[in-house]
């Protein structure tokens, strides 16, 4: 049984943060394998959940409409079609993952599944921190990982992870895993979770500001919930606290020693560039009393506009604005770019599957961790698209669909009191 747990953990890792090497995309290969396996289970059982049927019908409807619009413009931009097809790929892949976890971990499968996702996120965070602090490691990774696509661009001195790249979407995924860690911390406080939360916070700080703001907001809500519940906010287990701090110090010292030649420039970069950039909102408020940044000024002043003709507004132009053979659309806002691509009709059809997932989350009467995380993740997606196109590609989408499937497939979890994970679990 332990070997099965190890294999499933590795498959989960590859499905969420499988590296995209220049010659091989681990996440894509894993997703195809898991998707076929998920479909095989459905055929073998001769039974398919109504939630999967309804979701698939909605997705195929949006795919049919998008194919018509794209064909009118000679298939010059396939971005929206790719987005919709990947929804189906991740759906059946996540179905396989959740089914096997439910079989292996029985009644405690939801907690184990979320715990393992969190651990995988911490591993990825450690990678991202190492990339930022070690110039040598960063250059080596840029040589073997495929970050040439616009959606995975590496901006300036920001860090990047092993799968998604270096942008706001990566930081948003980190923030979602951070919130997941807070939920797990409520189930059972542990040194691993505390250290993991710190590492994810640091990795988000090194990646992009969007996720950092989500994390800060989640911490405030977490503290408020403690106060309202009547619990002591600072009732700290001294032993765990000391071990957590010492572990973090050792990790940071080791990373700096790993590339001592770059430590001076890294320290200067942290002080003069990264901290002011990450907390620009705070500095702006302290200096002029306004909560704004250069990014927010650009977004709200320049990036909100619509197609000029009624036809293009309703049906779209099949242009997401980033294709090399089509005109550039000077907006990062997700809803604006989707309207230009498939119009208001297409926008509704593309968002409809996510609205359905949200409905499943809020109507789940069992309210396991996955259903709560599904609601939070979708709220983050809906809000983030007012800033840029965020429908959680790659790792983020994998996590989202796992939450979706687990919210209705794992509906009888009874968390064991003695441990957050089963004895003999892989981690």
CSV table of C-alpha atoms in Angstrom, one decimal, residues 13-267:
chain,number,residue,atom,x,y,z
A,13,UNK,CA,3.2,16.3,-8.2
A,14,UNK,CA,3.6,15.8,-12.0
A,15,UNK,CA,0.0,16.8,-12.6
A,16,UNK,CA,0.3,20.0,-10.6
A,17,UNK,CA,3.8,21.2,-11.1
A,18,UNK,CA,5.4,18.9,-13.6
A,19,UNK,CA,8.3,20.8,-15.2
A,20,UNK,CA,8.0,22.1,-18.8
A,21,UNK,CA,11.4,21.1,-20.2
A,22,UNK,CA,12.4,22.4,-23.6
A,23,UNK,CA,12.2,18.8,-25.0
A,24,UNK,CA,9.5,17.4,-22.7
A,25,UNK,CA,6.5,18.7,-20.9
A,26,UNK,CA,6.0,16.5,-17.9
A,27,UNK,CA,2.7,18.1,-16.8
A,28,UNK,CA,1.1,17.7,-20.2
A,29,UNK,CA,2.2,14.1,-20.6
A,30,UNK,CA,1.0,13.3,-17.1
A,31,UNK,CA,-2.3,15.0,-17.8
A,32,UNK,CA,-2.9,13.0,-21.0
A,33,UNK,CA,-2.1,9.7,-19.1
A,34,UNK,CA,-4.4,10.6,-16.2
A,35,UNK,CA,-7.2,11.8,-18.5
A,36,UNK,CA,-7.2,8.5,-20.4
A,37,UNK,CA,-7.1,6.6,-17.1
A,38,UNK,CA,-10.0,8.7,-15.8
A,39,UNK,CA,-12.1,8.0,-18.8
A,40,UNK,CA,-11.2,4.3,-18.5
A,41,UNK,CA,-12.5,4.3,-14.9
A,42,UNK,CA,-15.8,5.9,-16.1
A,43,UNK,CA,-16.2,3.2,-18.8
A,44,UNK,CA,-15.3,0.4,-16.4
A,45,UNK,CA,-17.8,1.6,-13.8
A,46,UNK,CA,-20.4,2.3,-16.4
A,47,UNK,CA,-21.4,5.1,-14.2
A,48,UNK,CA,-20.7,8.8,-14.4
A,49,UNK,CA,-21.6,11.5,-11.9
A,50,UNK,CA,-24.2,14.0,-13.0
A,51,UNK,CA,-21.8,16.9,-12.1
A,52,UNK,CA,-19.3,15.7,-14.7
A,53,UNK,CA,-22.0,15.2,-17.3
A,54,UNK,CA,-23.4,18.7,-16.8
A,55,UNK,CA,-19.9,20.3,-16.7
A,56,UNK,CA,-18.9,18.5,-19.9
A,57,UNK,CA,-22.1,19.6,-21.8
A,58,UNK,CA,-21.4,23.2,-20.8
A,59,UNK,CA,-17.8,23.0,-21.9
A,60,UNK,CA,-18.6,21.3,-25.2
A,61,UNK,CA,-21.2,24.1,-25.9
A,62,UNK,CA,-18.6,26.8,-25.4
A,63,UNK,CA,-16.1,24.8,-27.5
A,64,UNK,CA,-18.7,24.5,-30.4
A,65,UNK,CA,-19.4,28.3,-30.3
A,66,UNK,CA,-15.7,29.1,-30.1
A,67,UNK,CA,-14.9,26.8,-33.1
A,68,UNK,CA,-17.5,28.6,-35.2
A,69,UNK,CA,-16.1,32.1,-34.3
A,70,UNK,CA,-12.5,31.0,-34.8
A,71,UNK,CA,-13.3,29.3,-38.2
A,72,UNK,CA,-14.8,32.6,-39.5
A,73,UNK,CA,-11.4,34.2,-38.9
A,74,UNK,CA,-9.5,31.2,-40.4
A,75,UNK,CA,-8.3,29.8,-37.1
A,76,UNK,CA,-5.6,32.5,-36.7
A,77,UNK,CA,-5.8,32.5,-32.9
A,78,UNK,CA,-6.4,29.2,-31.1
A,79,UNK,CA,-5.9,30.5,-27.5
A,80,UNK,CA,-9.5,30.2,-26.5
A,81,UNK,CA,-9.9,26.8,-28.1
A,82,UNK,CA,-6.8,25.6,-26.2
A,83,UNK,CA,-8.2,26.9,-22.9
A,84,UNK,CA,-11.5,25.1,-23.3
A,85,UNK,CA,-10.0,21.8,-24.4
A,86,UNK,CA,-7.6,21.8,-21.4
A,87,UNK,CA,-10.7,22.2,-19.1
A,88,UNK,CA,-11.8,18.7,-20.3
A,89,UNK,CA,-8.2,17.3,-20.0
A,90,UNK,CA,-7.9,18.5,-16.5
A,91,UNK,CA,-11.4,17.5,-15.5
A,92,UNK,CA,-10.9,13.7,-16.3
A,93,UNK,CA,-7.4,13.8,-15.0
A,94,UNK,CA,-8.6,15.2,-11.7
A,95,UNK,CA,-11.3,12.6,-11.6
A,96,UNK,CA,-8.7,9.8,-11.8
A,97,UNK,CA,-6.6,11.4,-9.0
A,98,UNK,CA,-9.5,11.8,-6.6
A,99,UNK,CA,-10.9,8.3,-7.3
A,100,UNK,CA,-7.6,6.7,-6.4
A,101,UNK,CA,-7.0,8.9,-3.4
A,102,UNK,CA,-10.5,8.0,-2.2
A,103,UNK,CA,-9.7,4.3,-2.6
A,104,UNK,CA,-6.3,4.5,-0.9
A,105,UNK,CA,-7.1,6.8,2.0
A,106,UNK,CA,-10.8,5.9,2.6
A,107,UNK,CA,-12.6,8.3,4.9
A,108,UNK,CA,-9.6,10.6,5.4
A,109,UNK,CA,-8.9,11.1,1.7
A,110,UNK,CA,-9.9,14.8,1.5
A,111,UNK,CA,-7.5,15.9,4.2
A,112,UNK,CA,-4.7,13.7,2.8
A,113,UNK,CA,-5.3,15.0,-0.8
A,114,UNK,CA,-5.2,18.6,0.3
A,115,UNK,CA,-2.2,18.0,2.6
A,116,UNK,CA,-0.2,16.5,-0.3
A,117,UNK,CA,-1.2,19.4,-2.6
A,118,UNK,CA,0.1,21.8,0.0
A,119,UNK,CA,3.4,19.8,0.4
A,120,UNK,CA,3.9,19.9,-3.4
A,121,UNK,CA,3.3,23.7,-3.3
A,122,UNK,CA,5.9,24.0,-0.6
A,123,UNK,CA,8.4,22.1,-2.7
A,124,UNK,CA,7.7,24.4,-5.7
A,125,UNK,CA,8.1,27.4,-3.4
A,126,UNK,CA,11.5,26.2,-2.3
A,127,UNK,CA,12.5,25.9,-5.9
A,128,UNK,CA,11.3,29.5,-6.6
A,129,UNK,CA,13.2,30.8,-3.6
A,130,UNK,CA,16.4,29.1,-4.7
A,131,UNK,CA,16.0,30.5,-8.2
A,132,UNK,CA,15.8,34.1,-6.8
A,133,UNK,CA,18.7,33.7,-4.4
A,134,UNK,CA,21.1,31.8,-6.6
A,135,UNK,CA,22.1,33.4,-10.0
A,136,UNK,CA,23.9,30.2,-11.0
A,137,UNK,CA,20.9,28.0,-10.3
A,138,UNK,CA,18.6,30.5,-12.1
A,139,UNK,CA,20.7,30.4,-15.2
A,140,UNK,CA,20.9,26.6,-15.3
A,141,UNK,CA,17.1,26.4,-15.0
A,142,UNK,CA,16.5,28.9,-17.8
A,143,UNK,CA,18.7,26.7,-20.0
A,144,UNK,CA,16.6,23.6,-19.5
A,145,UNK,CA,13.1,24.9,-18.8
A,146,UNK,CA,10.9,26.3,-21.6
A,147,UNK,CA,10.0,29.9,-20.7
A,148,UNK,CA,9.9,31.4,-24.2
A,149,UNK,CA,6.1,31.7,-24.5
A,150,UNK,CA,4.5,35.1,-23.6
A,151,UNK,CA,2.3,33.5,-21.0
A,152,UNK,CA,5.4,32.2,-19.1
A,153,UNK,CA,7.7,35.1,-19.5
A,154,UNK,CA,10.3,36.0,-16.9
A,155,UNK,CA,10.0,39.6,-16.0
A,156,UNK,CA,13.1,41.4,-14.8
A,157,UNK,CA,14.6,40.0,-11.6
A,158,UNK,CA,11.4,38.2,-10.5
A,159,UNK,CA,11.6,34.6,-9.6
A,160,UNK,CA,9.9,31.7,-11.4
A,161,UNK,CA,8.7,28.3,-10.5
A,162,UNK,CA,9.4,24.9,-12.1
A,163,UNK,CA,6.2,24.8,-14.2
A,164,UNK,CA,4.1,28.0,-14.6
A,165,UNK,CA,6.8,30.7,-15.2
A,166,UNK,CA,7.3,34.1,-13.6
A,167,UNK,CA,4.2,36.1,-13.6
A,168,UNK,CA,1.1,37.1,-11.5
A,169,UNK,CA,-0.7,33.8,-12.2
A,170,UNK,CA,2.2,31.9,-10.5
A,171,UNK,CA,1.9,34.1,-7.5
A,172,UNK,CA,-1.9,33.7,-7.4
A,173,UNK,CA,-1.5,29.9,-7.4
A,174,UNK,CA,1.0,30.2,-4.5
A,175,UNK,CA,-1.6,32.3,-2.6
A,176,UNK,CA,-4.3,29.7,-3.1
A,177,UNK,CA,-1.9,27.0,-1.7
A,178,UNK,CA,-1.1,29.4,1.2
A,179,UNK,CA,-4.9,29.7,2.0
A,180,UNK,CA,-5.1,25.9,1.8
A,181,UNK,CA,-2.3,25.7,4.4
A,182,UNK,CA,-4.3,27.9,6.7
A,183,UNK,CA,-7.3,25.5,6.5
A,184,UNK,CA,-5.0,22.6,7.2
A,185,UNK,CA,-3.5,24.5,10.1
A,186,UNK,CA,-7.0,24.7,11.6
A,187,UNK,CA,-7.3,20.9,11.3
A,188,UNK,CA,-3.9,20.2,13.0
A,189,UNK,CA,-1.1,22.6,13.7
A,190,UNK,CA,2.3,21.2,12.8
A,191,UNK,CA,5.9,22.4,12.2
A,192,UNK,CA,5.7,21.3,8.5
A,193,UNK,CA,2.7,23.4,7.8
A,194,UNK,CA,4.1,26.5,9.7
A,195,UNK,CA,7.5,26.3,7.8
A,196,UNK,CA,5.6,25.6,4.5
A,197,UNK,CA,3.4,28.7,5.0
A,198,UNK,CA,6.6,30.8,5.5
A,199,UNK,CA,8.3,29.4,2.4
A,200,UNK,CA,5.2,30.0,0.3
A,201,UNK,CA,4.9,33.6,1.5
A,202,UNK,CA,8.6,34.2,0.6
A,203,UNK,CA,8.2,32.6,-2.8
A,204,UNK,CA,5.1,34.7,-3.5
A,205,UNK,CA,7.0,37.9,-2.5
A,206,UNK,CA,9.7,37.0,-5.0
A,207,UNK,CA,7.3,36.2,-7.8
A,208,UNK,CA,4.5,38.9,-8.1
A,209,UNK,CA,2.5,41.3,-6.1
A,210,UNK,CA,-1.0,40.0,-6.9
A,211,UNK,CA,-0.6,36.8,-4.9
A,212,UNK,CA,1.1,38.7,-2.1
A,213,UNK,CA,-1.9,41.0,-1.6
A,214,UNK,CA,-4.2,37.9,-1.6
A,215,UNK,CA,-2.0,36.3,1.1
A,216,UNK,CA,-2.0,39.4,3.3
A,217,UNK,CA,-5.8,39.6,3.0
A,218,UNK,CA,-6.2,35.9,3.9
A,219,UNK,CA,-4.0,36.4,7.0
A,220,UNK,CA,-6.2,39.2,8.2
A,221,UNK,CA,-9.4,37.2,7.6
A,222,UNK,CA,-7.7,34.2,9.4
A,223,UNK,CA,-6.9,36.3,12.5
A,224,UNK,CA,-10.3,37.9,12.5
A,225,UNK,CA,-12.0,34.5,12.4
A,226,UNK,CA,-9.9,33.4,15.4
A,227,UNK,CA,-10.9,36.5,17.4
A,228,UNK,CA,-14.6,36.0,16.5
A,229,UNK,CA,-14.5,32.4,17.5
A,230,UNK,CA,-13.2,33.3,20.9
A,231,UNK,CA,-9.9,31.5,20.6
A,232,UNK,CA,-6.6,32.9,21.8
A,233,UNK,CA,-4.9,34.5,18.8
A,234,UNK,CA,-1.4,34.1,20.2
A,235,UNK,CA,-1.7,30.8,22.0
A,236,UNK,CA,1.6,29.5,20.6
A,237,UNK,CA,3.1,26.1,21.2
A,238,UNK,CA,6.6,27.2,22.3
A,239,UNK,CA,8.3,24.0,21.2
A,240,UNK,CA,6.8,24.1,17.7
A,241,UNK,CA,7.4,27.8,17.4
A,242,UNK,CA,11.1,27.5,18.2
A,243,UNK,CA,11.6,24.5,15.9
A,244,UNK,CA,9.8,26.4,13.1
A,245,UNK,CA,11.9,29.5,13.4
A,246,UNK,CA,15.2,27.5,13.7
A,247,UNK,CA,14.3,25.4,10.6
A,248,UNK,CA,13.5,28.5,8.6
A,249,UNK,CA,16.8,30.2,9.6
A,250,UNK,CA,18.8,27.1,8.7
A,251,UNK,CA,17.1,26.9,5.3
A,252,UNK,CA,17.8,30.6,4.5
A,253,UNK,CA,21.4,30.3,5.6
A,254,UNK,CA,21.9,27.2,3.5
A,255,UNK,CA,20.5,28.9,0.4
A,256,UNK,CA,22.7,32.0,0.8
A,257,UNK,CA,25.8,29.9,1.4
A,258,UNK,CA,24.9,27.9,-1.7
A,259,UNK,CA,25.7,30.9,-3.8
A,260,UNK,CA,27.8,33.2,-1.6
A,261,UNK,CA,29.2,35.2,-4.5
A,262,UNK,CA,25.7,36.5,-5.3
A,263,UNK,CA,24.6,37.1,-1.7
A,264,UNK,CA,25.8,40.8,-1.7
A,265,UNK,CA,24.0,41.7,-4.9
A,266,UNK,CA,20.9,39.7,-3.8
A,267,UNK,CA,20.8,41.6,-0.4
